[in-house]
Coordinates of C-alpha atoms in Angstrom, one line a residue:
Chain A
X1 CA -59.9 72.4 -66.3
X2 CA -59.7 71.7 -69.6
X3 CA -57.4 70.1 -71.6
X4 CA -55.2 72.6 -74.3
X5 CA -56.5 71.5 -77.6
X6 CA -53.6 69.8 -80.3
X7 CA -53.0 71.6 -83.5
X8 CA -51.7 69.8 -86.1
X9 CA -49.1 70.9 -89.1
X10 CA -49.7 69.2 -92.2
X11 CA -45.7 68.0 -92.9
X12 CA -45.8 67.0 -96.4
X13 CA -43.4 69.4 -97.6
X14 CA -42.7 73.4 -96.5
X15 CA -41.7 75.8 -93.5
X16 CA -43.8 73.6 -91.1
X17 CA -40.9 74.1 -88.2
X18 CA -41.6 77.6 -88.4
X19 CA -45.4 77.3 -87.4
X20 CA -45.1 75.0 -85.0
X21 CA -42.4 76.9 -83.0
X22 CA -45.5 79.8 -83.1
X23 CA -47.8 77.5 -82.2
X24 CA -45.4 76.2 -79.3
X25 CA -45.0 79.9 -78.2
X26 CA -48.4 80.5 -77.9
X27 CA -48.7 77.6 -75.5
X28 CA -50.8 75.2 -78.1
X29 CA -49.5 72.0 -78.3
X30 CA -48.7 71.5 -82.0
X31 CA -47.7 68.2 -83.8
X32 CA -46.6 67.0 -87.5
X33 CA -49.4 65.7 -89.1
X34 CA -48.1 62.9 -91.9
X35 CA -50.4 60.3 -91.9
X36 CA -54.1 59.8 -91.9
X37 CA -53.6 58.2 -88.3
X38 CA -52.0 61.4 -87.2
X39 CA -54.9 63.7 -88.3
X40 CA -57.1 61.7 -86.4
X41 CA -55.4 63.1 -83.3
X42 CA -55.3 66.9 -83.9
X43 CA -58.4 68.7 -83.2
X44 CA -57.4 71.7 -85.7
X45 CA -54.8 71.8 -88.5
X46 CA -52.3 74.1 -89.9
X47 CA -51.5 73.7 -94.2
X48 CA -48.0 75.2 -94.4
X49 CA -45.9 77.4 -97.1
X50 CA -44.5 75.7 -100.0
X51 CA -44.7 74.4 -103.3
X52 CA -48.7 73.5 -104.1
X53 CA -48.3 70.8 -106.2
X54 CA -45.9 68.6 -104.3
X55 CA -48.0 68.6 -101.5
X56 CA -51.0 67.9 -103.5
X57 CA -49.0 65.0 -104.7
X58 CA -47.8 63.6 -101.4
X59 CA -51.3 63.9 -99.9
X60 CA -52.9 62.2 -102.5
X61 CA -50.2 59.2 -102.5
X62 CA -50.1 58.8 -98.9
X63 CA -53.8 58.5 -99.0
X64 CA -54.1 62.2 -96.7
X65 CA -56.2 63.6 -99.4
X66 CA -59.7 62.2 -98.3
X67 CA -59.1 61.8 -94.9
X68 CA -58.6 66.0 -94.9
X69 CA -61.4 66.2 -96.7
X70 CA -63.3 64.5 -94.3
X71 CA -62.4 66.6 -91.5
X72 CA -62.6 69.6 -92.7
X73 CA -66.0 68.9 -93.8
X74 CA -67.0 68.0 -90.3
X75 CA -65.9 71.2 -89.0
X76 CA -61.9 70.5 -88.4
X77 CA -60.5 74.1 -88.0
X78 CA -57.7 74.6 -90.5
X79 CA -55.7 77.5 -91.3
X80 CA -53.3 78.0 -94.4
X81 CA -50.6 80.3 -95.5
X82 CA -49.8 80.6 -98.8
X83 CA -49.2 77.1 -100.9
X84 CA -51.9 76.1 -98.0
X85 CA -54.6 79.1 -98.8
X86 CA -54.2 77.0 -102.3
X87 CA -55.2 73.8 -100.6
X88 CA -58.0 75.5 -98.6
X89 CA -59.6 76.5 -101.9
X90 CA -62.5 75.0 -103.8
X91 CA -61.6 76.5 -107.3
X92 CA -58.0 76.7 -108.2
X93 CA -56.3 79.1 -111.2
X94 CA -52.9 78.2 -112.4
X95 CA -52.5 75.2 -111.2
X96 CA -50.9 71.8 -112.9
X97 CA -53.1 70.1 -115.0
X98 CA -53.7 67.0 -112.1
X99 CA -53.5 69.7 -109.2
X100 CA -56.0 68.5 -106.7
X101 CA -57.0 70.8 -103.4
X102 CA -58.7 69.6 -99.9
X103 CA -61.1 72.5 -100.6
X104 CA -63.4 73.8 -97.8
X105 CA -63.4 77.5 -98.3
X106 CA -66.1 78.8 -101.4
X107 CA -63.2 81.1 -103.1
X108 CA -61.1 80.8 -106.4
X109 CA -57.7 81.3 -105.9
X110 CA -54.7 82.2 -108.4
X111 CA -51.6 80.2 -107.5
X112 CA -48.3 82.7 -108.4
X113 CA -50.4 85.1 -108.9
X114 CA -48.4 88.2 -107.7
X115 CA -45.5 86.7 -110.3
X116 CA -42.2 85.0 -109.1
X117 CA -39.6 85.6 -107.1
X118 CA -38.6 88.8 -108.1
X119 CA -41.7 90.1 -107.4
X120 CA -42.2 88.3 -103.7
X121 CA -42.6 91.4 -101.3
X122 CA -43.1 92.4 -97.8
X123 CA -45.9 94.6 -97.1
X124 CA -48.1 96.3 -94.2
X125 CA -51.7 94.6 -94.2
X126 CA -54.5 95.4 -92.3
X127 CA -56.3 92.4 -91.3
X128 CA -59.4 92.3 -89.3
X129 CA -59.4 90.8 -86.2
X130 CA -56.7 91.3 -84.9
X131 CA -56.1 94.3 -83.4
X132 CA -55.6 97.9 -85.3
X133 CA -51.9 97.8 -86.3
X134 CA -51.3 96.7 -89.3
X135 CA -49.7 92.8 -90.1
X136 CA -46.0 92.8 -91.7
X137 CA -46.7 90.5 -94.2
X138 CA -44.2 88.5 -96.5
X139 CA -45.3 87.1 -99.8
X140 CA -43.6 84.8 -101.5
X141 CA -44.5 83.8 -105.1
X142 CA -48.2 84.4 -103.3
X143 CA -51.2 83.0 -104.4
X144 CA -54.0 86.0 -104.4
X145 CA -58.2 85.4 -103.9
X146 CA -60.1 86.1 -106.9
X147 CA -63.8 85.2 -106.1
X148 CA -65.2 84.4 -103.0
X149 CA -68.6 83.1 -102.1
X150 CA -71.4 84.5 -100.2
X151 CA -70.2 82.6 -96.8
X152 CA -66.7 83.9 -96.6
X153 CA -65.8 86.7 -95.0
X154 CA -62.7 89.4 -96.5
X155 CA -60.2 89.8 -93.5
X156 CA -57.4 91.6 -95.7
X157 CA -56.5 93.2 -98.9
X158 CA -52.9 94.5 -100.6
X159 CA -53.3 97.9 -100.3
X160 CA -50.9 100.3 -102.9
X161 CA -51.0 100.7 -107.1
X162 CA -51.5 97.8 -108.9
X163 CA -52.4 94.7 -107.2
X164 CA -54.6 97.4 -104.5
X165 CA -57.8 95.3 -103.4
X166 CA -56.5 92.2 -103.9
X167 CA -58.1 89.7 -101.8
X168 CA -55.0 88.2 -99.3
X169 CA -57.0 86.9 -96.4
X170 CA -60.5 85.3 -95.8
X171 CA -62.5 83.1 -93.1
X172 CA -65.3 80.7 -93.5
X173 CA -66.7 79.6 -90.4
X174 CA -63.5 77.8 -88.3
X175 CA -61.4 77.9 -91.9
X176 CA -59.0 80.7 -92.4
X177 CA -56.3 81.7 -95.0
X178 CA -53.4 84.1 -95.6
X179 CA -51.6 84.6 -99.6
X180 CA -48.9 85.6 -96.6
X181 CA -46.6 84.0 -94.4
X182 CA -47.2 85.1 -90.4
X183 CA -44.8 82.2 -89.6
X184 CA -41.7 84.3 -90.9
X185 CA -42.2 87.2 -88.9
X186 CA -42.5 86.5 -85.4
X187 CA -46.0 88.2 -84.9
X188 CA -48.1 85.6 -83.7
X189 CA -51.4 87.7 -83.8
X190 CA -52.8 86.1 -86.7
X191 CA -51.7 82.4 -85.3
X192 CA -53.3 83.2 -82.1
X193 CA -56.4 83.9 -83.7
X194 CA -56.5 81.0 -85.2
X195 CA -55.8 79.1 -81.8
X196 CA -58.7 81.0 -80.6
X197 CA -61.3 79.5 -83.6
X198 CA -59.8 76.1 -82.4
X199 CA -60.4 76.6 -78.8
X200 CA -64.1 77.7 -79.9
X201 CA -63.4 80.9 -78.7
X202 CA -63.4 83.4 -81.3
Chain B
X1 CA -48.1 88.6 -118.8
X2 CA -50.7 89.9 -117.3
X3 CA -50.4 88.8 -113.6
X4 CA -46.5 89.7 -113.1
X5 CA -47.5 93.7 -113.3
X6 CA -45.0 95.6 -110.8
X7 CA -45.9 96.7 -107.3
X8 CA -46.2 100.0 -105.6
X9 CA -43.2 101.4 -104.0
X10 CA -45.1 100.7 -100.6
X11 CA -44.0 96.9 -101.4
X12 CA -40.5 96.2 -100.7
X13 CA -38.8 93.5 -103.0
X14 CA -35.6 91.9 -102.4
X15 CA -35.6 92.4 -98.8
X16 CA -33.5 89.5 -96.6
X17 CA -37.2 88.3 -95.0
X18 CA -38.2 87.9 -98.7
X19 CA -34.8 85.9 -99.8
X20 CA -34.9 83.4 -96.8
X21 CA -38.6 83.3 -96.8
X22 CA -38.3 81.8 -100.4
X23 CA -35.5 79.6 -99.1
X24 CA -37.8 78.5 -96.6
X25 CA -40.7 77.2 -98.8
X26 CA -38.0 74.7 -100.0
X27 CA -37.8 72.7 -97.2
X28 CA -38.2 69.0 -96.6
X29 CA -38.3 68.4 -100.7
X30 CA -35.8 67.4 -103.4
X31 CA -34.4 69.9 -105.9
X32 CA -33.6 68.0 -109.2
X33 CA -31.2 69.3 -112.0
X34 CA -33.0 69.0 -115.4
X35 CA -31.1 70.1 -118.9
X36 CA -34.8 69.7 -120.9
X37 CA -38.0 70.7 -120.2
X38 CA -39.2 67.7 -120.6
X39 CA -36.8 66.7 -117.6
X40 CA -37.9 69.7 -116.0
X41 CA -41.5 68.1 -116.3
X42 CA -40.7 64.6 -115.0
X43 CA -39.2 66.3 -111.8
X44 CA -42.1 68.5 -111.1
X45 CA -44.7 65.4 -111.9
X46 CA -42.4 63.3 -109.1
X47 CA -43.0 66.3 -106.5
X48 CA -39.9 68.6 -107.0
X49 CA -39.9 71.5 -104.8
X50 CA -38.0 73.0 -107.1
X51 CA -35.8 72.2 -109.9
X52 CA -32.0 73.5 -111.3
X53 CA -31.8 74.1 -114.6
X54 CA -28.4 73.8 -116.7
X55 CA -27.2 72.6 -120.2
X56 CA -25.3 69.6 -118.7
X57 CA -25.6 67.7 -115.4
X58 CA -21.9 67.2 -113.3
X59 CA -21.5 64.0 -114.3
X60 CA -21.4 64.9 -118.0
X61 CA -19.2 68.1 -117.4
X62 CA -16.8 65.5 -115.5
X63 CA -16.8 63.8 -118.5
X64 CA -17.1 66.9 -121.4
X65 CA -14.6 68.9 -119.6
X66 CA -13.3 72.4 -120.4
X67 CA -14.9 75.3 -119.0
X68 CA -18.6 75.6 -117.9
X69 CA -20.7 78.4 -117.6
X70 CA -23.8 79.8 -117.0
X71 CA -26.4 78.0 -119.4
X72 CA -27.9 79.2 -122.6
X73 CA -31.1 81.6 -121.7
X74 CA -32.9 79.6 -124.4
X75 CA -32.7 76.6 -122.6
X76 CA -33.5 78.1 -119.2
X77 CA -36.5 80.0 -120.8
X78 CA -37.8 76.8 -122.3
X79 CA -37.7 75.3 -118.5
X80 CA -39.3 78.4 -116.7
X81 CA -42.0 78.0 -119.5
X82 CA -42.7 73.8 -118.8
X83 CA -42.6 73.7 -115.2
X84 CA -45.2 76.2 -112.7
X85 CA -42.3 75.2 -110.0
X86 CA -39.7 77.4 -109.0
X87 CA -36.6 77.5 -111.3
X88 CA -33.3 77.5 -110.3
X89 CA -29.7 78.0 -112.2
X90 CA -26.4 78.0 -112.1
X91 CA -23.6 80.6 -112.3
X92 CA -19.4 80.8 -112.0
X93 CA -18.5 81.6 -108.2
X94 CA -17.7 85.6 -109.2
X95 CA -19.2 85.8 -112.2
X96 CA -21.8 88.6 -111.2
X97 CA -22.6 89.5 -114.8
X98 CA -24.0 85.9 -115.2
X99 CA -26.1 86.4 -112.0
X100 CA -27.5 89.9 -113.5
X101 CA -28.3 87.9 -116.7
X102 CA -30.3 85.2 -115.2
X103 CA -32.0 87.5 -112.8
X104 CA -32.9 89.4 -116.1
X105 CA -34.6 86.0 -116.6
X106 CA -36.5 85.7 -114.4
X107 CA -35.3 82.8 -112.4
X108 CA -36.4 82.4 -108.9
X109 CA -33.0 81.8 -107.2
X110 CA -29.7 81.6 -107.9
X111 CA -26.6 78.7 -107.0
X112 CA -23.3 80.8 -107.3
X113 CA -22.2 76.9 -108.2
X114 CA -18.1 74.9 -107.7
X115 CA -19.4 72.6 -110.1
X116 CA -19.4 75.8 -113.1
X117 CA -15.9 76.9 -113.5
X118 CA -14.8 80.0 -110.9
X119 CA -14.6 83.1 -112.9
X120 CA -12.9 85.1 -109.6
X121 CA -10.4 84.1 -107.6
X122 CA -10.2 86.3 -104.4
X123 CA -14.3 87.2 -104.1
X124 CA -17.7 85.4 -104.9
X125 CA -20.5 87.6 -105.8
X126 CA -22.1 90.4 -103.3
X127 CA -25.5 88.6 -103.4
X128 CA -26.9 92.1 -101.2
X129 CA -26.8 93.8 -104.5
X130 CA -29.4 91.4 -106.0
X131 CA -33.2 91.4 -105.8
X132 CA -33.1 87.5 -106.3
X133 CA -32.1 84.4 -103.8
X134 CA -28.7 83.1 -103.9
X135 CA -27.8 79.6 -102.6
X136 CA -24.1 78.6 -102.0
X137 CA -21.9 75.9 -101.3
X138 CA -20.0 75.1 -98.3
X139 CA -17.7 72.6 -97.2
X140 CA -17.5 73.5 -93.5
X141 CA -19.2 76.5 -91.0
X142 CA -16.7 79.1 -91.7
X143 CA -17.5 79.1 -95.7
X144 CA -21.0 78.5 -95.0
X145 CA -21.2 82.1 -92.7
X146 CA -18.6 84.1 -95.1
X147 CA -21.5 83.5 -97.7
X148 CA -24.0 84.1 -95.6
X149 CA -22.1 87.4 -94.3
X150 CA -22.5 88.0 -98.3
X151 CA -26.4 88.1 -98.9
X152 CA -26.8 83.7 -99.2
X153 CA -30.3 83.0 -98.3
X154 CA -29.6 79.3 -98.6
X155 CA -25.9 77.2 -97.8
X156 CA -26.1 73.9 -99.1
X157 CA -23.1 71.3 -98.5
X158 CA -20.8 70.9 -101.8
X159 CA -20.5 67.1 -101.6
X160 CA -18.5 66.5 -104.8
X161 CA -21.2 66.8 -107.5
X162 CA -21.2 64.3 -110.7
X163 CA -19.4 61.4 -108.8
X164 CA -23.1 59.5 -107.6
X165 CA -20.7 59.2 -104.3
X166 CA -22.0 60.7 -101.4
X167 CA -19.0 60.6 -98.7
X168 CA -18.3 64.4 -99.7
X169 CA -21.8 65.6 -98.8
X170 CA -21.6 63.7 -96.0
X171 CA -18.3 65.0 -94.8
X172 CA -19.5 68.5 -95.0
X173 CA -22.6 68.0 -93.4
X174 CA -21.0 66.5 -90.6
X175 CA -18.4 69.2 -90.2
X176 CA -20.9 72.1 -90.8
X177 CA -23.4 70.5 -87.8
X178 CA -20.3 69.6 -85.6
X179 CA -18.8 73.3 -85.8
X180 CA -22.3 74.4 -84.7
X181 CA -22.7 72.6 -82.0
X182 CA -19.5 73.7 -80.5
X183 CA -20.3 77.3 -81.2
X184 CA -22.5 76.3 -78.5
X185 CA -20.5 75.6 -76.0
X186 CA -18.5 78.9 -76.3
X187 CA -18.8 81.8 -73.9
X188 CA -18.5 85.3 -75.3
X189 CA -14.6 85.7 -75.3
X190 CA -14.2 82.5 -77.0
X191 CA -16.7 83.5 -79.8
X192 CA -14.6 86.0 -80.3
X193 CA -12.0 83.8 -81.1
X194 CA -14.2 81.4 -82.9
X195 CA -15.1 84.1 -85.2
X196 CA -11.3 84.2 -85.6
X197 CA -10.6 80.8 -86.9
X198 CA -14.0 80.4 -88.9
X199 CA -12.8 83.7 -90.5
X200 CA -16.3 85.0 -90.6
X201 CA -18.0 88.3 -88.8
X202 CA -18.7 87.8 -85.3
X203 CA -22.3 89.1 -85.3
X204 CA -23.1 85.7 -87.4
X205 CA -20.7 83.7 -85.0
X206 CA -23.1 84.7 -82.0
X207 CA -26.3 84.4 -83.6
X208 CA -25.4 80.6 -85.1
X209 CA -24.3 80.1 -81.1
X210 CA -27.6 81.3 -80.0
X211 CA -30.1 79.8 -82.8
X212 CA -28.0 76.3 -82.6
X213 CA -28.5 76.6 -86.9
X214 CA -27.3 78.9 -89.7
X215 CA -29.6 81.8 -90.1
X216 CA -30.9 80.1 -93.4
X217 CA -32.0 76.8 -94.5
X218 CA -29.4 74.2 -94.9
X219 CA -29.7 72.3 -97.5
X220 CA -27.5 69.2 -99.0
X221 CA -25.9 68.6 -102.1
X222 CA -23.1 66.5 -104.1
X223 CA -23.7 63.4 -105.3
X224 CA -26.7 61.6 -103.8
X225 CA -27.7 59.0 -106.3
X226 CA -30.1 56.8 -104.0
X227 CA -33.2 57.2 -101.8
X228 CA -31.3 55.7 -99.1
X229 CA -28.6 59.0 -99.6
X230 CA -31.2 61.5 -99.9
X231 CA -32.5 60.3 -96.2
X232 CA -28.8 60.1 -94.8
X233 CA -28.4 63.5 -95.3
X234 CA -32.1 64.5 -93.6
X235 CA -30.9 62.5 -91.0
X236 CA -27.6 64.3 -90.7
X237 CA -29.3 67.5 -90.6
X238 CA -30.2 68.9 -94.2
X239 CA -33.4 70.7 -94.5
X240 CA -33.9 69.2 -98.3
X241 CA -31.9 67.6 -100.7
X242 CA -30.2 68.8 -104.0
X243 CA -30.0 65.8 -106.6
X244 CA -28.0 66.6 -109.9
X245 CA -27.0 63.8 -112.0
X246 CA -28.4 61.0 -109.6
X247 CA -31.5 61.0 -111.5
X248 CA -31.7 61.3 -114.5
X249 CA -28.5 59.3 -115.5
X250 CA -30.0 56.6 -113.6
X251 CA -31.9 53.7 -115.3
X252 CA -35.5 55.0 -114.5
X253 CA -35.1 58.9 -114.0
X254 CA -39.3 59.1 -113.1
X255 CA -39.3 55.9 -110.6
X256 CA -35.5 57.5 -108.7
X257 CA -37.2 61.1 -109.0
X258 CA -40.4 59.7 -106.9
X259 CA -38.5 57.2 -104.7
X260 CA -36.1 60.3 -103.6
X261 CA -39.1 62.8 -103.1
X262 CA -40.7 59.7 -100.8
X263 CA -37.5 58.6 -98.8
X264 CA -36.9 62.4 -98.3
X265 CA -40.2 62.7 -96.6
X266 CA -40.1 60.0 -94.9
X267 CA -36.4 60.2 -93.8
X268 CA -36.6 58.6 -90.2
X269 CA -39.2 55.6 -91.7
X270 CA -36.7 52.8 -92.7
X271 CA -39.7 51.0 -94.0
X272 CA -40.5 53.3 -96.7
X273 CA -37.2 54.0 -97.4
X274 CA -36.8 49.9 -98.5
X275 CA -40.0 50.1 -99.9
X276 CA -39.1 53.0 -102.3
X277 CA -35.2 51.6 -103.0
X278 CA -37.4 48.2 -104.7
X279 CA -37.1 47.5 -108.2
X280 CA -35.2 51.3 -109.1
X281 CA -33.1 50.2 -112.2
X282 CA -29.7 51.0 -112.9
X283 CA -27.9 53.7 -110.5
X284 CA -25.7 56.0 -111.6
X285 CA -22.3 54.3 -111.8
X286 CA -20.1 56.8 -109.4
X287 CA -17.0 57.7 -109.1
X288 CA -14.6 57.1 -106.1
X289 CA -12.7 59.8 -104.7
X290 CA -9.4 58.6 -105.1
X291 CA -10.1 58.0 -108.6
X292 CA -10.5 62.1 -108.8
X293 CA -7.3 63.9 -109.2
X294 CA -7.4 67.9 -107.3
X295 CA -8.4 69.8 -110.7
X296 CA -11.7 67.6 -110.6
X297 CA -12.2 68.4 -107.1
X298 CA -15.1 70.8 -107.2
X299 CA -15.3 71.1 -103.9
X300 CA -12.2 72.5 -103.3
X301 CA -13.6 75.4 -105.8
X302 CA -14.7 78.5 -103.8
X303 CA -12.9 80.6 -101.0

C-alpha cells in the first residue's frame, strides 16, 4: 500500500483554508507550509490567492524564497491560483519594483491585468483535462499569461469580447497554474488533477 | 488604461462569489490606514494586504472633531496611483451617494465606516445594489448578520477606533465568536428564536449554525496599536487585522508597519511576536474608555 502523498499550502498570506479544506475533501492530506522546515515535509505544494507582493515579501524574509526555489527545481509539483500563478512565473509584468517570484514555469505574466475590483468576474472556462464541462471560474483582480515558452502547455483561455484568448491556465511538466480561483467554488476537478500530477499519476 | 478594457456580457461582475472572493484574498494580512501616498507606500513596502485610504486617521478626527466624511477623490486618486495593492476607503454608514462616488473611483472595496459620521439614522446602505465589496462593522453577531443580510462581503469588529486601546475589539470579537458558537448548539425551533433575538433573517441564522463562521471573512478592527494586539485578535478568531492610527502615529510607522505584518503571521509563535515588539519606538499614546464620553463612542454608531 502506499502511503497518500502530503500537499503543502504555502501560508504566507491568502485564502489558504480554502484549499486545504479541497485538498482534505479529496482525501490528500494537506498542511501549512511556513517555514523552510515545513517544505521539506510536503511532497507537492499549493501557492494560494492573495496579494503578490506580500507574499513575495514574507518569503523572502523568512528565508522560504530559496528553499522554494530549490524544490521546484528538483521537480516539487506546485500548483498556483492567482497571486500564486504570479509566483510560479519566470517573467513578471506589473509588479513592484523589488517584486521577486519562485519562478519555475517559462511564461510572462501580467499581475492585475484584467483591472481591479470592479472588473473581477466569474466566468465559464474550458480547461483541458478535466473533463468536457466547462470550470466556473472566479477572477479576482486576476493576473492573465502573456507569453509562454515552448515547454508549457495552454490548458485554458477567457473566452468572450475583449480579453477572448487570454491565456488563464498552463502546465509545465508537474507545475500548473490558474489567473482563477477553483478554491471558491467547490469544484474540485481542477485540485484533483493536480493531486493526480503529485501522486505521479496524471 | 489599456489593460482595464470592459468584459463581454458572458462575464458576470459584481456577483456575491466575486465580493467575498475578494474578501477572501485579504486573509491572514494587516490592512493599514494611510492619509498620503507616501504612507500608502510605506504600508505596501511592510507587506499590507491592502491599505484604507482617508484624509485623517481616528485618532486625529478624535482630536479635530466635527463632522467626517468621505475623503477628497484627489487624495484617494493620488493613493490608488502609488500603491499596485488594493485600495480601500471610507464612507458615512447611509451615505450611499458617497459609496457611488468612490466606486466611480475606482476603489476596490468599500468600509460603510462608525468612525465617519452616520449620515442615516434608521438604514445603512443596500450594498446588493453595488458592483464593489463592502466591509462593515459589528459589535456583536446580530449586527454582524443584518449587514451581511445587506450585501457585506466582509464584518470586521468595530473596536473603538483612534483610542490605541484594544479592549473594544476585543470585546466584540469575543461576543461575535461566543454567539456563534451557541448558534451551534441550537436545534431548529430554537434558531428560530435565535434569529429572533439577533434580529437578523433566519436563513443566515442556520447557515452561521451549520458553517460554525459568518459566511464572509471576519476581520478585526479598532484600536490595535501593538504587534502583540494584532496577534490577540488572530488568536481570538479574526481572519486579518485592520490597523488605523496604530501606525503611523507611532514613533517608527515603517518598523510597527513590518512588526504587525510579522506578529500577524505568526500569531500563535510567541517567539516572533517578542522578537518583532524589540526596539519599536514610541506607541501610540491611547485613550481609556472611561476617559471617552457616549458622543465619542464610535462604536455605538450603526444600527
Amino acid at each position: 500500500m502506499t502511503v497518500a502523498p502530503t500537499i503543502g499550502v504555502l501560508a504566507l498570506q491568502g485564502d489558504v483554508a480554502e484549499h486545504l479544506a479541497v485538498l482534505e475533501s479529496l482525501g490528500a492530506p494537506a498542511v501549512k507550509v511556513l517555514s523552510p522546515e515545513h517544505l521539506d515535509a510536503v511532497d507537492g505544494l499549493v501557492l494560494p490567492g492573495g496579494e503578490s507582493t506580500t507574499m513575495s515579501k514574507l518569503a523572502l524574509r523568512y528565508g522560504l524564497m530559496e528553499p522554494l526555489r530549490k524544490r521546484v527545481a528538483a521537480g516539487m509539483p506546485a500548483y498556483g491560483t492567482c497571486a500564486g500563478m504570479i509566483m510560479l512565473a519566470d517573467e513578471i509584468l506589473g509588479g513592484t519594483a523589488d517584486q521577486q517570484t519562485v519562478g519555475g514555469i517559462d511564461m510572462t505574466v501580467r499581475r492585475n491585468a484584467f483591472g481591479r475590483q470592479s472588473e473581477s468576474f466569474e466566468a465559464r472556462v474550458p480547461v483541458d483535462g478535466i473533463g468536457e464541462d466547462p470550470f466556473d471560474a472566479v477572477f479576482i483582480r486576476a493576473p492573465w499569461v502573456e507569453r509562454v515558452g515552448p515547454e508549457v502547455a495552454v490548458l485554458g483561455s477567457v473566452a468572450g469580447a475583449d480579453e477572448a484568448g487570454r491565456i488563464v491556465a498552463v502546465r509545465q511538466g508537474g507545475l500548473m497554474a490558474t489567473s482563477f480561483h477553483p478554491e471558491l467554488t467547490g469544484d474540485a476537478r481542477i485540485h484533483r488533477l493536480f493531486v493526480d500530477i503529485v501522486k505521479g499519476h496524471a | 488604461m489599456a489593460n482595464n478594457a470592459s468584459h463581454s456580457s458572458d462575464n458576470a461582475v459584481g456577483t456575491q462569489r466575486v465580493k467575498r472572493g475578494m474578501a477572501e484574498q485579504l486573509k491572514n494580512g494587516v490592512i493599514m490606514d494611510v492619509v498620503t501616498p507616501e504612507q500608502a507606500k510605506i504600508a505596501e513596502d511592510a507587506g499590507a494586504v491592502a491599505v484604507m485610504a482617508l484624509e485623517r486617521v481616528p485618532a486625529d478626527i478624535r482630536k479635530d472633531g466635527g463632522v467626517a466624511r468621505m475623503s477628497d477623490p484627489d487624495m484617494i486618486d493620488g493613493i490608488v496611483e502609488a500603491v499596485s495593492i488594493p485600495v480601500m476607503a471610507k464612507v458615512r454608514i447611509g451615505h450611499f451617494v458617497e459609496a457611488q462616488v468612490l466606486e466611480s473611483l475606482g476603489v476596490d472595496f468599500i468600509d460603510e465606516s462608525e468612525v465617519l459620521t452616520p449620515a442615516d439614522e434608521a438604514y445603512h446602505i443596500d450594498k446588493w445594489a453595488f458592483t464593489v465589496p463592502f466591509v462593515c462593522g459589528a459589535t456583536n453577531l446580530g449586527e454582524a448578520l443584518r449587514r451581511i443580510a445587506e450585501g457585506a462581503a466582509m464584518i470586521r469588529s468595530k473596536g473603538e477606533a483612534g483610542t490605541g486601546n484594544v479592549v473594544e475589539a476585543t470585546r466584540h470579537m469575543r461576543s461575535i465568536n461566543g454567539e456563534i458558537k451557541r448558534l451551534g448548539t441550537l436545534d431548529e425551533p430554537e434558531l428560530f428564536g435565535a434569529a429572533k433575538e439577533l434580529r437578523a433573517p433566519y436563513e443566515i441564522v442556520k447557515e452561521v449554525a451549520r458553517l460554525g463562521k459568518l459566511p464572509v471573512p471576519l476581520f478585526s478592527a479598532g484600536g490595535v496599536a501593538t504587534p502583540a494586539d494584532a496577534a490577540l485578535m488572530r488568536q481570538l478568531g479574526a481572519e486579518s487585522v485592520f490597523v488605523g492610527s496604530g501606525i503611523f502615529k507611532s514613533g517608527d510607522p515603517a518598523k510597527r508597519a513590518d512588526a504587525i505584518v510579522q506578529a500577524t503571521l505568526h500569531y500563535e509563535d510567541p517567539a516572533v511576536i517578542a522578537r518583532v515588539s524589540r526596539g519599536l519606538g514610541e506607541a501610540m499614546v491611547g485613550i481609556n474608555l472611561e476617559d471617552l464620553s457616549d458622543s465619542q463612542r464610535y462604536a455605538e454608531r450603526g444600527w
